[in-house]
Amino acid sequence: MQTDLNKSQTRMNLMRAFAGECQSRQRYYQAALIAQQQKLIGLERMFRFTAEQEERHAMVFWKLMKDAAGQTVDVTAGYPADVFEDIGQLLDASQKEEEKEHVVVYPDFARIADDEGFTEAARKFRAIAEIEKEHGTRFAYYAGLYREGRLFRSDDTQQRWICLNCGHIHVGSEPPQECPVCSAEQGYFIREAEAAFTSCEVTGK
Ligand SMILES: [Fe+2]
Ligand SMILES: [Fe+2]
């Protein structure tokens, strides 16, 4: 049986999740601006891409609080003050936060929601936890490339790089310092496989 949302722990957990997602969105947006200042446009786009998803997660939790409309929900929660300028630190902190959401916070909220009979909320907590896992993997991947100085370097001499500004493809172990087509700086290049929509192929189906 479902508990009254306004007498439940799930109400506070939904508000905590909403607040957490709003903050994640803001943190990644700020990180995007720092990446942009450092001319790391691929990382800027990656942070923005993730920030937009966090915004959508916030909306999912927001909508689940319809029965609490008009009320003030008090929450107690800890949120990270990841005020870093260093991209490596920002990536590490983001990865850590995603892991916490995926491993601890949302599974816990899901279990409580199930106990209280909020099956839809439980399902959403679990589904979003899975997305946060992907976010964590992505941040860890870029943290590794950044640390190892491999954002613009590959062992593969046939590596395909795409300019995010004009779409030019460069094949080689390193993208050019400047795009030969649009003159965008090297920071616009990412591995082609990392770009959205680039693995489209006609498969005959
Ligand atoms: Fe999220
Ligand atoms: Fe996330």
GROMACS .gro file of C-alpha atoms and ligand atoms in nm:
model
  207
    1MET     CA    1   0.000   0.000   0.000
    2GLN     CA    2   0.115   0.347  -0.084
    3THR     CA    3   0.189   0.590   0.197
    4ASP     CA    4   0.059   0.947   0.170
    5LEU     CA    5   0.342   1.127  -0.008
    6ASN     CA    6   0.321   1.412   0.239
    7LYS     CA    7   0.383   1.174   0.529
    8SER     CA    8   0.659   0.985   0.354
    9GLN     CA    9   1.036   0.983   0.352
   10THR     CA   10   1.016   0.964  -0.028
   11ARG     CA   11   0.888   1.321  -0.044
   12MET     CA   12   1.211   1.446   0.113
   13ASN     CA   13   1.419   1.211  -0.100
   14LEU     CA   14   1.255   1.341  -0.417
   15MET     CA   15   1.330   1.698  -0.309
   16ARG     CA   16   1.688   1.603  -0.225
   17ALA     CA   17   1.723   1.438  -0.564
   18PHE     CA   18   1.573   1.743  -0.733
   19ALA     CA   19   1.815   1.976  -0.547
   20GLY     CA   20   2.107   1.746  -0.624
   21GLU     CA   21   2.028   1.729  -0.996
   22CYS     CA   22   1.986   2.107  -1.018
   23GLN     CA   23   2.325   2.148  -0.857
   24SER     CA   24   2.489   1.887  -1.079
   25ARG     CA   25   2.355   2.073  -1.378
   26GLN     CA   26   2.498   2.400  -1.247
   27ARG     CA   27   2.835   2.247  -1.154
   28TYR     CA   28   2.878   2.094  -1.500
   29TYR     CA   29   2.771   2.413  -1.668
   30GLN     CA   30   3.037   2.601  -1.468
   31ALA     CA   31   3.292   2.333  -1.552
   32ALA     CA   32   3.199   2.379  -1.920
   33LEU     CA   33   3.281   2.749  -1.893
   34ILE     CA   34   3.621   2.670  -1.740
   35ALA     CA   35   3.695   2.418  -2.017
   36GLN     CA   36   3.594   2.682  -2.272
   37GLN     CA   37   3.834   2.935  -2.115
   38GLN     CA   38   4.109   2.676  -2.144
   39LYS     CA   39   4.016   2.620  -2.510
   40LEU     CA   40   3.922   2.257  -2.445
   41ILE     CA   41   3.607   2.272  -2.654
   42GLY     CA   42   3.550   1.896  -2.666
   43LEU     CA   43   3.541   1.889  -2.285
   44GLU     CA   44   3.323   2.198  -2.277
   45ARG     CA   45   3.068   2.021  -2.501
   46MET     CA   46   3.089   1.705  -2.292
   47PHE     CA   47   3.014   1.898  -1.971
   48ARG     CA   48   2.724   2.081  -2.139
   49PHE     CA   49   2.585   1.755  -2.280
   50THR     CA   50   2.588   1.605  -1.931
   51ALA     CA   51   2.450   1.923  -1.769
   52GLU     CA   52   2.147   1.909  -1.998
   53GLN     CA   53   2.078   1.553  -1.891
   54GLU     CA   54   2.097   1.653  -1.523
   55GLU     CA   55   1.842   1.924  -1.595
   56ARG     CA   56   1.608   1.657  -1.733
   57HIS     CA   57   1.666   1.436  -1.429
   58ALA     CA   58   1.564   1.727  -1.207
   59MET     CA   59   1.240   1.755  -1.406
   60VAL     CA   60   1.165   1.385  -1.364
   61PHE     CA   61   1.190   1.415  -0.984
   62TRP     CA   62   1.001   1.745  -0.982
   63LYS     CA   63   0.702   1.588  -1.157
   64LEU     CA   64   0.690   1.306  -0.905
   65MET     CA   65   0.622   1.559  -0.629
   66LYS     CA   66   0.285   1.668  -0.769
   67ASP     CA   67   0.101   1.556  -0.457
   68ALA     CA   68   0.320   1.787  -0.247
   69ALA     CA   69   0.230   2.090  -0.459
   70GLY     CA   70   0.215   2.411  -0.257
   71GLN     CA   71   0.411   2.270   0.037
   72THR     CA   72   0.755   2.353   0.162
   73VAL     CA   73   0.974   2.046   0.193
   74ASP     CA   74   1.260   2.068   0.441
   75VAL     CA   75   1.564   1.862   0.351
   76THR     CA   76   1.892   1.776   0.514
   77ALA     CA   77   2.163   1.683   0.273
   78GLY     CA   78   2.529   1.729   0.195
   79TYR     CA   79   2.645   1.867  -0.139
   80PRO     CA   80   3.002   1.897  -0.264
   81ALA     CA   81   3.177   2.233  -0.291
   82ASP     CA   82   3.389   2.134  -0.590
   83VAL     CA   83   3.523   2.482  -0.659
   84PHE     CA   84   3.816   2.388  -0.880
   85GLU     CA   85   3.981   2.559  -1.174
   86ASP     CA   86   4.183   2.255  -1.274
   87ILE     CA   87   4.006   2.040  -1.534
   88GLY     CA   88   4.154   1.719  -1.395
   89GLN     CA   89   4.018   1.798  -1.049
   90LEU     CA   90   3.679   1.892  -1.196
   91LEU     CA   91   3.659   1.565  -1.387
   92ASP     CA   92   3.763   1.362  -1.082
   93ALA     CA   93   3.515   1.540  -0.854
   94SER     CA   94   3.236   1.492  -1.107
   95GLN     CA   95   3.316   1.125  -1.139
   96LYS     CA   96   3.316   1.083  -0.761
   97GLU     CA   97   2.981   1.254  -0.724
   98GLU     CA   98   2.825   1.041  -0.998
   99GLU     CA   99   2.953   0.729  -0.829
  100LYS     CA  100   2.800   0.834  -0.498
  101GLU     CA  101   2.462   0.889  -0.663
  102HIS     CA  102   2.480   0.565  -0.855
  103VAL     CA  103   2.614   0.340  -0.578
  104VAL     CA  104   2.470   0.487  -0.258
  105VAL     CA  105   2.212   0.764  -0.282
  106TYR     CA  106   1.966   0.658  -0.551
  107PRO     CA  107   1.964   0.285  -0.467
  108ASP     CA  108   1.886   0.387  -0.108
  109PHE     CA  109   1.608   0.621  -0.220
  110ALA     CA  110   1.469   0.349  -0.447
  111ARG     CA  111   1.456   0.096  -0.163
  112ILE     CA  112   1.274   0.342   0.064
  113ALA     CA  113   1.032   0.435  -0.216
  114ASP     CA  114   0.957   0.065  -0.269
  115ASP     CA  115   0.898   0.015   0.104
  116GLU     CA  116   0.657   0.307   0.104
  117GLY     CA  117   0.473   0.185  -0.205
  118PHE     CA  118   0.598   0.447  -0.451
  119THR     CA  119   0.689   0.204  -0.727
  120GLU     CA  120   0.711   0.469  -1.000
  121ALA     CA  121   0.950   0.681  -0.792
  122ALA     CA  122   1.154   0.369  -0.712
  123ARG     CA  123   1.177   0.285  -1.082
  124LYS     CA  124   1.289   0.638  -1.169
  125PHE     CA  125   1.554   0.643  -0.894
  126ARG     CA  126   1.697   0.319  -1.030
  127ALA     CA  127   1.678   0.425  -1.394
  128ILE     CA  128   1.850   0.755  -1.324
  129ALA     CA  129   2.113   0.579  -1.112
  130GLU     CA  130   2.201   0.379  -1.426
  131ILE     CA  131   2.243   0.701  -1.623
  132GLU     CA  132   2.465   0.845  -1.350
  133LYS     CA  133   2.680   0.534  -1.383
  134GLU     CA  134   2.730   0.619  -1.751
  135HIS     CA  135   2.813   0.977  -1.658
  136GLY     CA  136   3.072   0.853  -1.411
  137THR     CA  137   3.229   0.629  -1.674
  138ARG     CA  138   3.247   0.920  -1.917
  139PHE     CA  139   3.408   1.151  -1.662
  140ALA     CA  140   3.661   0.883  -1.566
  141TYR     CA  141   3.744   0.828  -1.934
  142TYR     CA  142   3.816   1.197  -1.994
  143ALA     CA  143   4.000   1.233  -1.663
  144GLY     CA  144   4.231   0.955  -1.783
  145LEU     CA  145   4.290   1.114  -2.124
  146TYR     CA  146   4.352   1.452  -1.962
  147ARG     CA  147   4.597   1.320  -1.703
  148GLU     CA  148   4.790   1.113  -1.956
  149GLY     CA  149   4.809   1.402  -2.203
  150ARG     CA  150   4.609   1.199  -2.454
  151LEU     CA  151   4.320   1.433  -2.529
  152PHE     CA  152   4.493   1.512  -2.859
  153ARG     CA  153   4.721   1.215  -2.895
  154SER     CA  154   4.660   0.853  -2.989
  155ASP     CA  155   4.878   0.546  -3.044
  156ASP     CA  156   4.666   0.474  -3.348
  157THR     CA  157   4.815   0.640  -3.656
  158GLN     CA  158   4.480   0.586  -3.830
  159GLN     CA  159   4.281   0.757  -3.553
  160ARG     CA  160   3.994   0.964  -3.693
  161TRP     CA  161   3.947   1.306  -3.531
  162ILE     CA  162   3.653   1.535  -3.595
  163CYS     CA  163   3.653   1.913  -3.571
  164LEU     CA  164   3.346   2.002  -3.365
  165ASN     CA  165   3.330   2.339  -3.539
  166CYS     CA  166   3.305   2.238  -3.906
  167GLY     CA  167   3.302   1.856  -3.912
  168HIS     CA  168   3.637   1.816  -4.087
  169ILE     CA  169   3.786   1.469  -4.033
  170HIS     CA  170   4.159   1.435  -3.978
  171VAL     CA  171   4.326   1.094  -3.979
  172GLY     CA  172   4.646   1.051  -3.778
  173SER     CA  173   4.783   1.009  -3.429
  174GLU     CA  174   4.723   1.378  -3.347
  175PRO     CA  175   4.473   1.634  -3.471
  176PRO     CA  176   4.623   1.947  -3.633
  177GLN     CA  177   4.703   2.257  -3.423
  178GLU     CA  178   4.454   2.439  -3.639
  179CYS     CA  179   4.170   2.298  -3.849
  180PRO     CA  180   4.274   2.329  -4.216
  181VAL     CA  181   3.914   2.402  -4.314
  182CYS     CA  182   3.771   2.642  -4.055
  183SER     CA  183   4.088   2.742  -3.863
  184ALA     CA  184   3.941   2.633  -3.528
  185GLU     CA  185   4.209   2.553  -3.274
  186GLN     CA  186   4.308   2.200  -3.176
  187GLY     CA  187   4.076   2.205  -2.874
  188TYR     CA  188   3.782   2.160  -3.113
  189PHE     CA  189   3.899   1.813  -3.214
  190ILE     CA  190   3.780   1.494  -3.048
  191ARG     CA  191   3.801   1.133  -3.156
  192GLU     CA  192   3.530   1.081  -3.414
  193ALA     CA  193   3.380   0.790  -3.220
  194GLU     CA  194   3.318   1.024  -2.923
  195ALA     CA  195   3.103   1.263  -3.125
  196ALA     CA  196   2.725   1.239  -3.130
  197PHE     CA  197   2.566   1.113  -3.454
  198THR     CA  198   2.893   1.002  -3.611
  199SER     CA  199   2.836   0.628  -3.594
  200CYS     CA  200   2.534   0.648  -3.827
  201GLU     CA  201   2.563   0.385  -4.096
  202VAL     CA  202   2.328   0.241  -4.352
  203THR     CA  203   2.307  -0.122  -4.246
  204GLY     CA  204   2.064  -0.239  -4.511
  205LYS     CA  205   1.785  -0.287  -4.258
  206FE      FE  206   2.144   1.324  -1.290
  207FE      FE  207   2.500   1.263  -1.374
   0.00000   0.00000   0.00000
